[in-house]
Amino acid sequence: EVKKAEIFKKKLDEIKEQDPIKFDLTEYLNMLTVDNYNDTKQLIFNKIKDDIEHQKKFLEVLFQKAVHEKAFVNLYAKLCKDLDKDLPQKMGKSSAHGKKATSSEMRSKLIDKCREIFKIDNNDQLEGYIKVKDPDERESKIKKFILGNVNFIGELISIKLLSKNIVFQC
């Protein structure tokens, strides 16, 4: 058991060394609960607020976790909505009422991520997730991947972070 623990720790250290931002974001999402939501949200915000690349990495980690952890999907969606409000806003197109719509760069990346999920052909993320040769197991994992993401996207729609029209376009 000690040897297994050492091997596991070594793998974690290698992952952290390869991409420390992604590792930290994964750690923050692993500790996210209803009780410590605000503290964890602040840690994530501080990590991604100044860098669009960090926001992209956050969305990658978030979508990956949403596939595997259905129980936390509503918390992840709420986190996206709150971060969208807190992150710097960019000016959008003028609406019919003369006001300019605003959204964060992260919301744009979120929409791009939704589009990417539905492009099944040559989907690198899908290939990275499914590393099995057995056709039945592969089909099962593809189904789990797509349904997990659809579940998360549905939650984003229900909290009004994404509009139905945008998702239908995706």
XYZ file of N, CA, C and O in Angstrom:
680
model
N 0.827 -1.201 0.000
C 0.000 0.000 0.000
C 0.868 1.262 0.000
O 0.530 2.235 -0.658
N 1.961 1.225 0.747
C 2.856 2.378 0.797
C 3.458 2.616 -0.588
O 3.558 3.758 -1.043
N 3.818 1.524 -1.261
C 4.406 1.650 -2.593
C 3.384 2.238 -3.582
O 3.726 3.086 -4.394
N 2.129 1.788 -3.485
C 1.066 2.330 -4.345
C 0.872 3.816 -4.087
O 0.679 4.603 -5.017
N 0.914 4.201 -2.832
C 0.755 5.609 -2.467
C 1.909 6.449 -3.021
O 1.698 7.562 -3.505
N 3.113 5.906 -2.964
C 4.274 6.608 -3.497
C 4.170 6.786 -5.007
O 4.492 7.858 -5.539
N 3.712 5.736 -5.686
C 3.537 5.804 -7.143
C 2.475 6.842 -7.488
O 2.648 7.650 -8.402
N 1.378 6.845 -6.741
C 0.299 7.806 -6.973
C 0.792 9.233 -6.756
O 0.522 10.125 -7.553
N 1.555 9.437 -5.680
C 2.093 10.766 -5.392
C 3.050 11.209 -6.497
O 3.046 12.376 -6.905
N 3.839 10.287 -6.993
C 4.779 10.593 -8.065
C 4.028 11.024 -9.335
O 4.411 11.988 -9.998
N 2.929 10.315 -9.643
C 2.119 10.675 -10.808
C 1.502 12.059 -10.631
O 1.462 12.850 -11.566
N 1.019 12.336 -9.430
C 0.450 13.662 -9.158
C 1.495 14.755 -9.328
O 1.211 15.813 -9.887
N 2.695 14.506 -8.836
C 3.771 15.482 -8.978
C 4.109 15.726 -10.448
O 4.372 16.856 -10.850
N 4.097 14.653 -11.267
C 4.368 14.791 -12.700
C 3.287 15.634 -13.373
O 3.586 16.507 -14.195
N 2.033 15.373 -13.020
C 0.915 16.131 -13.593
C 1.025 17.594 -13.193
O 0.844 18.488 -14.020
N 1.342 17.840 -11.928
C 1.473 19.213 -11.442
C 2.608 19.935 -12.156
O 2.495 21.110 -12.492
N 3.681 19.223 -12.412
C 4.833 19.817 -13.087
C 4.514 20.152 -14.542
O 4.946 21.181 -15.051
N 3.712 19.304 -15.204
C 3.356 19.533 -16.607
C 2.481 20.768 -16.773
O 2.675 21.554 -17.692
N 1.470 20.905 -15.916
C 0.540 22.031 -16.036
C 0.039 22.435 -14.651
O -1.028 21.998 -14.215
N 0.788 23.277 -13.952
C 0.423 23.631 -12.573
C -0.924 24.365 -12.461
O -1.646 24.171 -11.487
N -1.296 25.149 -13.461
C -2.572 25.867 -13.412
C -3.732 24.879 -13.457
O -4.662 24.949 -12.638
N -3.680 23.971 -14.396
C -4.731 22.958 -14.529
C -4.819 22.112 -13.262
O -5.908 21.772 -12.799
N -3.675 21.772 -12.722
C -3.633 20.977 -11.493
C -4.309 21.731 -10.348
O -5.148 21.166 -9.635
N -3.970 22.999 -10.183
C -4.576 23.801 -9.106
C -6.085 23.935 -9.297
O -6.854 23.817 -8.340
N -6.514 24.184 -10.531
C -7.943 24.316 -10.790
C -8.686 23.018 -10.496
O -9.788 23.037 -9.944
N -8.074 21.903 -10.832
C -8.676 20.600 -10.519
C -8.784 20.420 -9.012
O -9.812 19.963 -8.503
N -7.747 20.803 -8.308
C -7.764 20.708 -6.847
C -8.875 21.573 -6.245
O -9.587 21.152 -5.340
N -9.027 22.784 -6.761
C -10.076 23.676 -6.255
C -11.455 23.080 -6.502
O -12.322 23.116 -5.628
N -11.663 22.530 -7.703
C -12.964 21.928 -8.001
C -13.195 20.666 -7.170
O -14.336 20.356 -6.821
N -12.129 19.953 -6.849
C -12.259 18.759 -5.997
C -12.710 19.127 -4.589
O -13.381 18.337 -3.930
N -12.353 20.296 -4.129
C -12.730 20.684 -2.768
C -14.016 21.516 -2.722
O -14.469 21.891 -1.656
N -14.632 21.757 -3.877
C -15.854 22.561 -3.939
C -17.044 21.821 -3.323
O -17.357 20.701 -3.712
N -17.671 22.459 -2.350
C -18.906 21.961 -1.749
C -19.831 23.153 -1.521
O -19.419 24.299 -1.653
N -21.054 22.867 -1.136
C -22.002 23.933 -0.836
C -21.500 24.763 0.341
O -21.628 25.983 0.359
N -20.897 24.099 1.319
C -20.430 24.793 2.524
C -19.268 25.752 2.271
O -19.188 26.811 2.888
N -18.344 25.371 1.389
C -17.182 26.232 1.158
C -17.219 26.890 -0.222
O -16.190 27.306 -0.747
N -18.405 27.015 -0.766
C -18.582 27.526 -2.132
C -17.910 28.890 -2.337
O -17.134 29.071 -3.277
N -18.205 29.848 -1.482
C -17.674 31.208 -1.674
C -16.160 31.269 -1.590
O -15.513 31.965 -2.378
N -15.578 30.535 -0.649
C -14.114 30.528 -0.522
C -13.462 29.899 -1.754
O -12.476 30.426 -2.292
N -14.022 28.776 -2.194
C -13.459 28.080 -3.348
C -13.646 28.908 -4.615
O -12.742 28.991 -5.453
N -14.811 29.533 -4.750
C -15.065 30.403 -5.913
C -14.025 31.517 -5.958
O -13.493 31.850 -7.027
N -13.697 32.079 -4.809
C -12.709 33.163 -4.757
C -11.323 32.662 -5.166
O -10.592 33.355 -5.886
N -10.952 31.463 -4.738
C -9.666 30.887 -5.143
C -9.604 30.719 -6.660
O -8.593 31.061 -7.294
N -10.682 30.192 -7.231
C -10.730 29.986 -8.683
C -10.694 31.331 -9.402
O -9.952 31.507 -10.371
N -11.486 32.276 -8.914
C -11.516 33.608 -9.522
C -10.123 34.229 -9.540
O -9.683 34.766 -10.560
N -9.427 34.154 -8.423
C -8.082 34.726 -8.338
C -7.127 34.060 -9.320
O -6.212 34.700 -9.833
N -7.345 32.791 -9.596
C -6.465 32.042 -10.495
C -6.721 32.387 -11.964
O -5.797 32.384 -12.773
N -7.990 32.695 -12.314
C -8.326 32.855 -13.734
C -8.644 34.281 -14.155
O -8.786 34.541 -15.353
N -8.737 35.212 -13.221
C -9.253 36.552 -13.543
C -8.434 37.332 -14.565
O -8.989 38.090 -15.345
N -7.140 37.152 -14.603
C -6.291 37.987 -15.446
C -5.816 37.323 -16.728
O -5.123 37.961 -17.519
N -6.165 36.069 -16.940
C -5.587 35.341 -18.062
C -6.643 34.500 -18.769
O -7.235 33.600 -18.173
N -6.857 34.775 -20.037
C -7.854 34.046 -20.826
C -7.452 32.582 -20.985
O -8.307 31.699 -20.993
N -6.153 32.318 -21.085
C -5.690 30.925 -21.191
C -6.049 30.141 -19.929
O -6.418 28.966 -20.005
N -5.962 30.779 -18.780
C -6.352 30.119 -17.528
C -7.853 29.858 -17.523
O -8.293 28.823 -17.011
N -8.625 30.764 -18.099
C -10.067 30.562 -18.189
C -10.395 29.376 -19.091
O -11.282 28.578 -18.786
N -9.655 29.236 -20.189
C -9.845 28.081 -21.080
C -9.532 26.778 -20.343
O -10.266 25.799 -20.464
N -8.446 26.777 -19.601
C -8.072 25.581 -18.844
C -9.126 25.257 -17.796
O -9.448 24.094 -17.567
N -9.655 26.303 -17.170
C -10.715 26.101 -16.179
C -11.917 25.418 -16.825
O -12.479 24.462 -16.267
N -12.308 25.875 -18.002
C -13.462 25.280 -18.677
C -13.187 23.830 -19.083
O -14.077 22.979 -18.987
N -11.967 23.540 -19.502
C -11.604 22.160 -19.832
C -11.782 21.257 -18.619
O -12.400 20.195 -18.699
N -11.224 21.682 -17.506
C -11.308 20.898 -16.268
C -12.763 20.781 -15.823
O -13.220 19.704 -15.436
N -13.494 21.867 -15.920
C -14.883 21.891 -15.477
C -15.742 20.928 -16.293
O -16.514 20.149 -15.725
N -15.621 20.967 -17.612
C -16.405 20.061 -18.447
C -16.010 18.603 -18.192
O -16.867 17.731 -18.160
N -14.741 18.355 -18.000
C -14.272 16.987 -17.711
C -14.887 16.483 -16.408
O -15.349 15.352 -16.330
N -14.910 17.326 -15.387
C -15.472 16.927 -14.099
C -16.992 16.790 -14.179
O -17.564 15.928 -13.538
N -17.638 17.629 -14.979
C -19.098 17.565 -15.104
C -19.546 16.241 -15.716
O -20.606 15.723 -15.363
N -18.735 15.675 -16.595
C -19.058 14.378 -17.194
C -19.071 13.288 -16.121
O -19.939 12.422 -16.101
N -18.127 13.345 -15.213
C -17.957 12.291 -14.220
C -18.748 12.501 -12.938
O -19.013 11.539 -12.221
N -19.106 13.716 -12.638
C -19.709 14.022 -11.336
C -21.066 14.704 -11.504
O -21.202 15.902 -11.314
N -22.072 13.897 -11.849
C -23.409 14.447 -12.095
C -23.986 15.152 -10.871
O -24.742 16.097 -11.000
N -23.609 14.719 -9.696
C -24.159 15.305 -8.472
C -23.729 16.757 -8.284
O -24.407 17.514 -7.592
N -22.633 17.157 -8.904
C -22.105 18.511 -8.727
C -22.400 19.432 -9.906
O -21.970 20.578 -9.904
N -23.119 18.950 -10.898
C -23.350 19.729 -12.115
C -24.022 21.064 -11.801
O -23.632 22.102 -12.342
N -25.019 21.061 -10.917
C -25.691 22.328 -10.604
C -24.746 23.300 -9.897
O -24.801 24.506 -10.115
N -23.856 22.795 -9.065
C -22.877 23.648 -8.388
C -21.865 24.210 -9.392
O -21.497 25.380 -9.319
N -21.448 23.380 -10.353
C -20.523 23.840 -11.387
C -21.170 24.919 -12.252
O -20.528 25.905 -12.624
N -22.448 24.747 -12.579
C -23.155 25.739 -13.386
C -23.274 27.058 -12.623
O -23.052 28.135 -13.184
N -23.617 26.966 -11.347
C -23.717 28.173 -10.511
C -22.356 28.875 -10.449
O -22.280 30.109 -10.524
N -21.308 28.103 -10.333
C -19.956 28.659 -10.302
C -19.660 29.422 -11.595
O -19.140 30.538 -11.562
N -20.028 28.846 -12.729
C -19.819 29.532 -14.017
C -20.576 30.852 -14.059
O -20.041 31.865 -14.506
N -21.814 30.829 -13.601
C -22.626 32.052 -13.635
C -22.019 33.131 -12.739
O -21.908 34.290 -13.137
N -21.603 32.743 -11.536
C -21.014 33.717 -10.611
C -19.684 34.252 -11.128
O -19.403 35.451 -11.023
N -18.864 33.379 -11.695
C -17.586 33.830 -12.248
C -17.807 34.752 -13.439
O -17.077 35.728 -13.623
N -18.831 34.456 -14.245
C -19.139 35.303 -15.393
C -19.467 36.720 -14.934
O -19.058 37.694 -15.565
N -20.188 36.840 -13.826
C -20.530 38.168 -13.293
C -19.294 38.889 -12.761
O -19.169 40.096 -12.900
N -18.390 38.135 -12.133
C -17.226 38.736 -11.476
C -16.083 39.066 -12.430
O -15.304 39.977 -12.170
N -15.961 38.321 -13.522
C -14.853 38.533 -14.456
C -15.063 39.816 -15.254
O -16.194 40.267 -15.422
N -13.980 40.398 -15.751
C -14.112 41.621 -16.554
C -15.050 41.392 -17.745
O -14.991 40.350 -18.398
N -15.907 42.366 -17.972
C -16.909 42.260 -19.030
C -16.401 42.910 -20.307
O -15.687 43.906 -20.269
N -16.819 42.347 -21.425
C -16.523 42.973 -22.709
C -17.841 43.465 -23.295
O -18.896 42.902 -23.036
N -17.770 44.519 -24.054
C -18.982 45.105 -24.626
C -19.405 44.314 -25.853
O -18.581 43.933 -26.679
N -20.693 44.076 -25.942
C -21.235 43.327 -27.061
C -21.990 44.237 -28.013
O -21.807 45.448 -28.024
N -22.875 43.646 -28.778
C -23.682 44.396 -29.743
C -24.803 45.127 -29.023
O -25.259 44.716 -27.971
N -25.276 46.176 -29.628
C -26.395 46.925 -29.063
C -27.673 46.107 -29.197
O -27.907 45.468 -30.214
N -28.495 46.161 -28.169
C -29.766 45.452 -28.201
C -30.850 46.375 -28.751
O -30.606 47.543 -29.044
N -32.065 45.865 -28.837
C -33.190 46.652 -29.354
C -33.514 47.836 -28.449
O -34.070 48.829 -28.883
N -33.143 47.752 -27.172
C -33.431 48.812 -26.208
C -32.336 49.875 -26.165
O -32.395 50.787 -25.353
N -31.336 49.734 -27.017
C -30.276 50.724 -27.063
C -29.144 50.444 -26.084
O -28.148 51.137 -26.069
N -29.284 49.433 -25.249
C -28.224 49.093 -24.299
C -27.258 48.125 -24.963
O -27.662 47.298 -25.778
N -26.013 48.231 -24.569
C -25.035 47.268 -25.074
C -24.991 46.077 -24.141
O -24.888 46.237 -22.935
N -25.070 44.900 -24.746
C -25.005 43.677 -23.954
C -23.564 43.442 -23.549
O -22.640 43.753 -24.286
N -23.376 42.942 -22.344
C -22.032 42.643 -21.874
C -21.951 41.188 -21.464
O -22.932 40.590 -21.045
N -20.785 40.632 -21.594
C -20.513 39.290 -21.107
C -19.011 39.166 -20.921
O -18.239 39.941 -21.478
N -18.631 38.195 -20.162
C -17.199 38.002 -19.945
C -16.612 37.210 -21.102
O -17.324 36.573 -21.875
N -15.314 37.263 -21.208
C -14.605 36.466 -22.199
C -14.826 34.980 -21.909
O -14.887 34.163 -22.821
N -14.978 34.644 -20.631
C -15.196 33.252 -20.261
C -16.504 32.727 -20.848
O -16.576 31.586 -21.280
N -17.545 33.567 -20.876
C -18.816 33.117 -21.450
C -18.637 32.813 -22.933
O -19.178 31.830 -23.436
N -17.857 33.610 -23.627
C -17.578 33.341 -25.045
C -16.869 32.004 -25.201
O -17.191 31.220 -26.096
N -15.911 31.762 -24.327
C -15.183 30.489 -24.364
C -16.101 29.327 -24.001
O -15.964 28.228 -24.522
N -17.037 29.572 -23.113
C -18.016 28.559 -22.719
C -18.880 28.176 -23.917
O -19.123 26.991 -24.166
N -19.314 29.153 -24.671
C -20.112 28.892 -25.875
C -19.280 28.122 -26.895
O -19.755 27.156 -27.500
N -18.019 28.522 -27.063
C -17.126 27.797 -27.978
C -16.961 26.348 -27.544
O -16.937 25.439 -28.370
N -16.858 26.133 -26.247
C -16.699 24.787 -25.708
C -17.944 23.945 -25.994
O -17.831 22.768 -26.342
N -19.112 24.547 -25.878
C -20.356 23.841 -26.187
C -20.395 23.437 -27.657
O -20.780 22.311 -27.997
N -19.981 24.349 -28.531
C -19.927 24.029 -29.964
C -18.974 22.872 -30.225
O -19.258 21.973 -31.001
N -17.829 22.931 -29.580
C -16.791 21.917 -29.764
C -17.291 20.525 -29.380
O -16.963 19.542 -30.038
N -18.088 20.442 -28.330
C -18.579 19.154 -27.859
C -19.427 18.465 -28.908
O -19.370 17.247 -29.068
N -20.209 19.244 -29.644
C -21.124 18.648 -30.602
C -20.491 18.370 -31.953
O -21.145 17.839 -32.838
N -19.220 18.708 -32.094
C -18.498 18.346 -33.312
C -17.844 16.991 -33.066
O -16.683 16.902 -32.699
N -18.598 15.948 -33.277
C -18.130 14.593 -32.965
C -16.978 14.172 -33.872
O -16.034 13.541 -33.439
N -17.035 14.519 -35.158
C -15.974 14.135 -36.078
C -14.676 14.823 -35.690
O -14.641 16.031 -35.506
N -13.627 14.058 -35.569
C -12.293 14.579 -35.245
C -12.268 15.374 -33.937
O -11.544 16.345 -33.815
N -13.053 14.973 -32.981
C -13.084 15.663 -31.693
C -11.930 15.150 -30.834
O -11.956 14.031 -30.337
N -10.892 15.989 -30.674
C -9.707 15.587 -29.905
C -10.056 15.298 -28.458
O -9.511 14.385 -27.851
N -10.961 16.078 -27.904
C -11.339 15.888 -26.505
C -11.997 14.523 -26.328
O -11.732 13.816 -25.362
N -12.838 14.143 -27.282
C -13.512 12.853 -27.227
C -12.493 11.719 -27.316
O -12.570 10.742 -26.574
N -11.531 11.859 -28.202
C -10.491 10.830 -28.354
C -9.626 10.723 -27.099
O -9.197 9.645 -26.724
N -9.377 11.846 -26.449
C -8.601 11.833 -25.212
C -9.353 11.174 -24.071
O -8.759 10.569 -23.180
N -10.665 11.276 -24.098
C -11.497 10.703 -23.040
C -11.682 9.200 -23.226
O -11.727 8.450 -22.273
N -11.793 8.774 -24.472
C -12.087 7.376 -24.768
C -10.833 6.707 -25.297
O -10.439 6.922 -26.435
N -10.227 5.891 -24.454
C -8.984 5.227 -24.833
C -9.151 3.716 -24.783
O -8.310 3.005 -24.256
N -10.254 3.223 -25.305
C -10.503 1.784 -25.307
C -10.699 1.304 -26.745
O -11.156 2.045 -27.603
N -10.352 0.047 -26.953
C -10.462 -0.514 -28.296
C -11.737 -1.331 -28.472
O -12.210 -1.491 -29.582
N -12.296 -1.842 -27.381
C -13.513 -2.632 -27.456
C -14.658 -1.744 -27.955
O -14.983 -0.733 -27.321
N -15.288 -2.094 -29.089
C -16.326 -1.229 -29.672
C -17.520 -0.966 -28.739
O -18.042 0.144 -28.700
N -17.941 -1.979 -27.989
C -19.086 -1.793 -27.084
C -18.737 -0.844 -25.941
O -19.526 0.033 -25.586
N -17.562 -1.037 -25.376
C -17.128 -0.167 -24.289
C -16.895 1.261 -24.802
O -17.226 2.235 -24.127
N -16.358 1.354 -25.996
C -16.126 2.662 -26.609
C -17.451 3.402 -26.806
O -17.571 4.582 -26.477
N -18.442 2.706 -27.332
C -19.760 3.317 -27.548
C -20.374 3.761 -26.227
O -20.962 4.840 -26.129
N -20.207 2.952 -25.202
C -20.728 3.292 -23.876
C -20.055 4.546 -23.329
O -20.712 5.429 -22.780
N -18.744 4.655 -23.508
C -18.016 5.830 -23.019
C -18.373 7.082 -23.819
O -18.472 8.168 -23.248
N -18.561 6.935 -25.129
C -18.977 8.078 -25.952
C -20.334 8.581 -25.474
O -20.544 9.781 -25.307
N -21.243 7.645 -25.229
C -22.583 8.014 -24.758
C -22.496 8.729 -23.411
O -23.136 9.759 -23.197
N -21.684 8.202 -22.504
C -21.530 8.822 -21.192
C -20.947 10.235 -21.326
O -21.396 11.164 -20.655
N -19.956 10.386 -22.192
C -19.326 11.686 -22.420
C -20.339 12.701 -22.935
O -20.462 13.801 -22.400
N -21.073 12.329 -23.965
C -22.026 13.260 -24.581
C -23.167 13.577 -23.623
O -23.529 14.741 -23.450
N -23.725 12.560 -22.980
C -24.833 12.807 -22.049
C -24.392 13.625 -20.841
O -25.141 14.484 -20.364
N -23.190 13.400 -20.360
C -22.673 14.192 -19.245
C -22.545 15.660 -19.614
O -22.915 16.547 -18.852
N -22.041 15.906 -20.810
C -21.903 17.295 -21.267
C -23.258 17.931 -21.544
O -23.473 19.099 -21.233
N -24.179 17.171 -22.121
C -25.517 17.699 -22.378
C -26.204 18.037 -21.057
O -26.879 19.068 -20.945
N -26.011 17.198 -20.061
C -26.572 17.447 -18.732
C -26.035 18.770 -18.173
O -26.791 19.598 -17.657
N -24.744 18.984 -18.292
C -24.119 20.214 -17.809
C -24.620 21.428 -18.603
O -24.967 22.458 -18.031
N -24.686 21.294 -19.916
C -25.162 22.391 -20.761
C -26.625 22.696 -20.425
O -27.024 23.864 -20.368
N -27.413 21.658 -20.179
C -28.802 21.861 -19.773
C -28.901 22.651 -18.484
O -29.763 23.519 -18.334
N -28.010 22.376 -17.557
C -27.986 23.128 -16.297
C -27.588 24.586 -16.538
O -28.135 25.493 -15.916
N -26.660 24.808 -17.459
C -26.262 26.180 -17.806
C -27.427 26.947 -18.427
O -27.583 28.145 -18.202
N -28.257 26.237 -19.185
C -29.455 26.862 -19.760
C -30.455 27.175 -18.649
O -31.039 28.260 -18.620
N -30.647 26.238 -17.729
C -31.664 26.432 -16.687
C -31.329 27.596 -15.752
O -32.228 28.231 -15.217
N -30.044 27.890 -15.559
C -29.698 29.048 -14.725
C -29.519 30.315 -15.562
O -29.079 31.331 -15.064
N -29.845 30.186 -16.849
C -29.849 31.320 -17.786
C -28.459 31.911 -18.049
O -28.331 33.097 -18.324
N -27.446 31.076 -17.970
C -26.111 31.530 -18.362
C -25.963 31.412 -19.876
O -25.332 32.249 -20.517
N -26.538 30.352 -20.427
C -26.584 30.180 -21.878
C -28.041 30.253 -22.314
O -28.920 29.765 -21.604
N -28.270 30.829 -23.470
C -29.643 30.875 -23.970
C -29.918 29.632 -24.814
O -28.997 29.029 -25.383
N -31.180 29.280 -24.899
C -31.574 28.117 -25.703
C -31.179 28.316 -27.157
O -30.730 27.380 -27.817
N -31.340 29.531 -27.663
C -31.011 29.806 -29.061
C -29.548 29.539 -29.362
O -29.217 28.960 -30.394
N -28.674 29.953 -28.484
C -27.237 29.733 -28.681
C -26.933 28.246 -28.697
O -26.208 27.759 -29.562
N -27.517 27.513 -27.779
C -27.255 26.074 -27.700
C -27.820 25.359 -28.926
O -27.190 24.450 -29.472
N -28.992 25.768 -29.386
C -29.564 25.157 -30.587
C -28.679 25.434 -31.793
O -28.544 24.578 -32.677
N -28.056 26.598 -31.844
C -27.120 26.884 -32.928
C -25.908 25.961 -32.865
O -25.377 25.556 -33.881
N -25.478 25.658 -31.656
C -24.343 24.748 -31.466
C -24.692 23.373 -32.009
O -23.887 22.691 -32.593
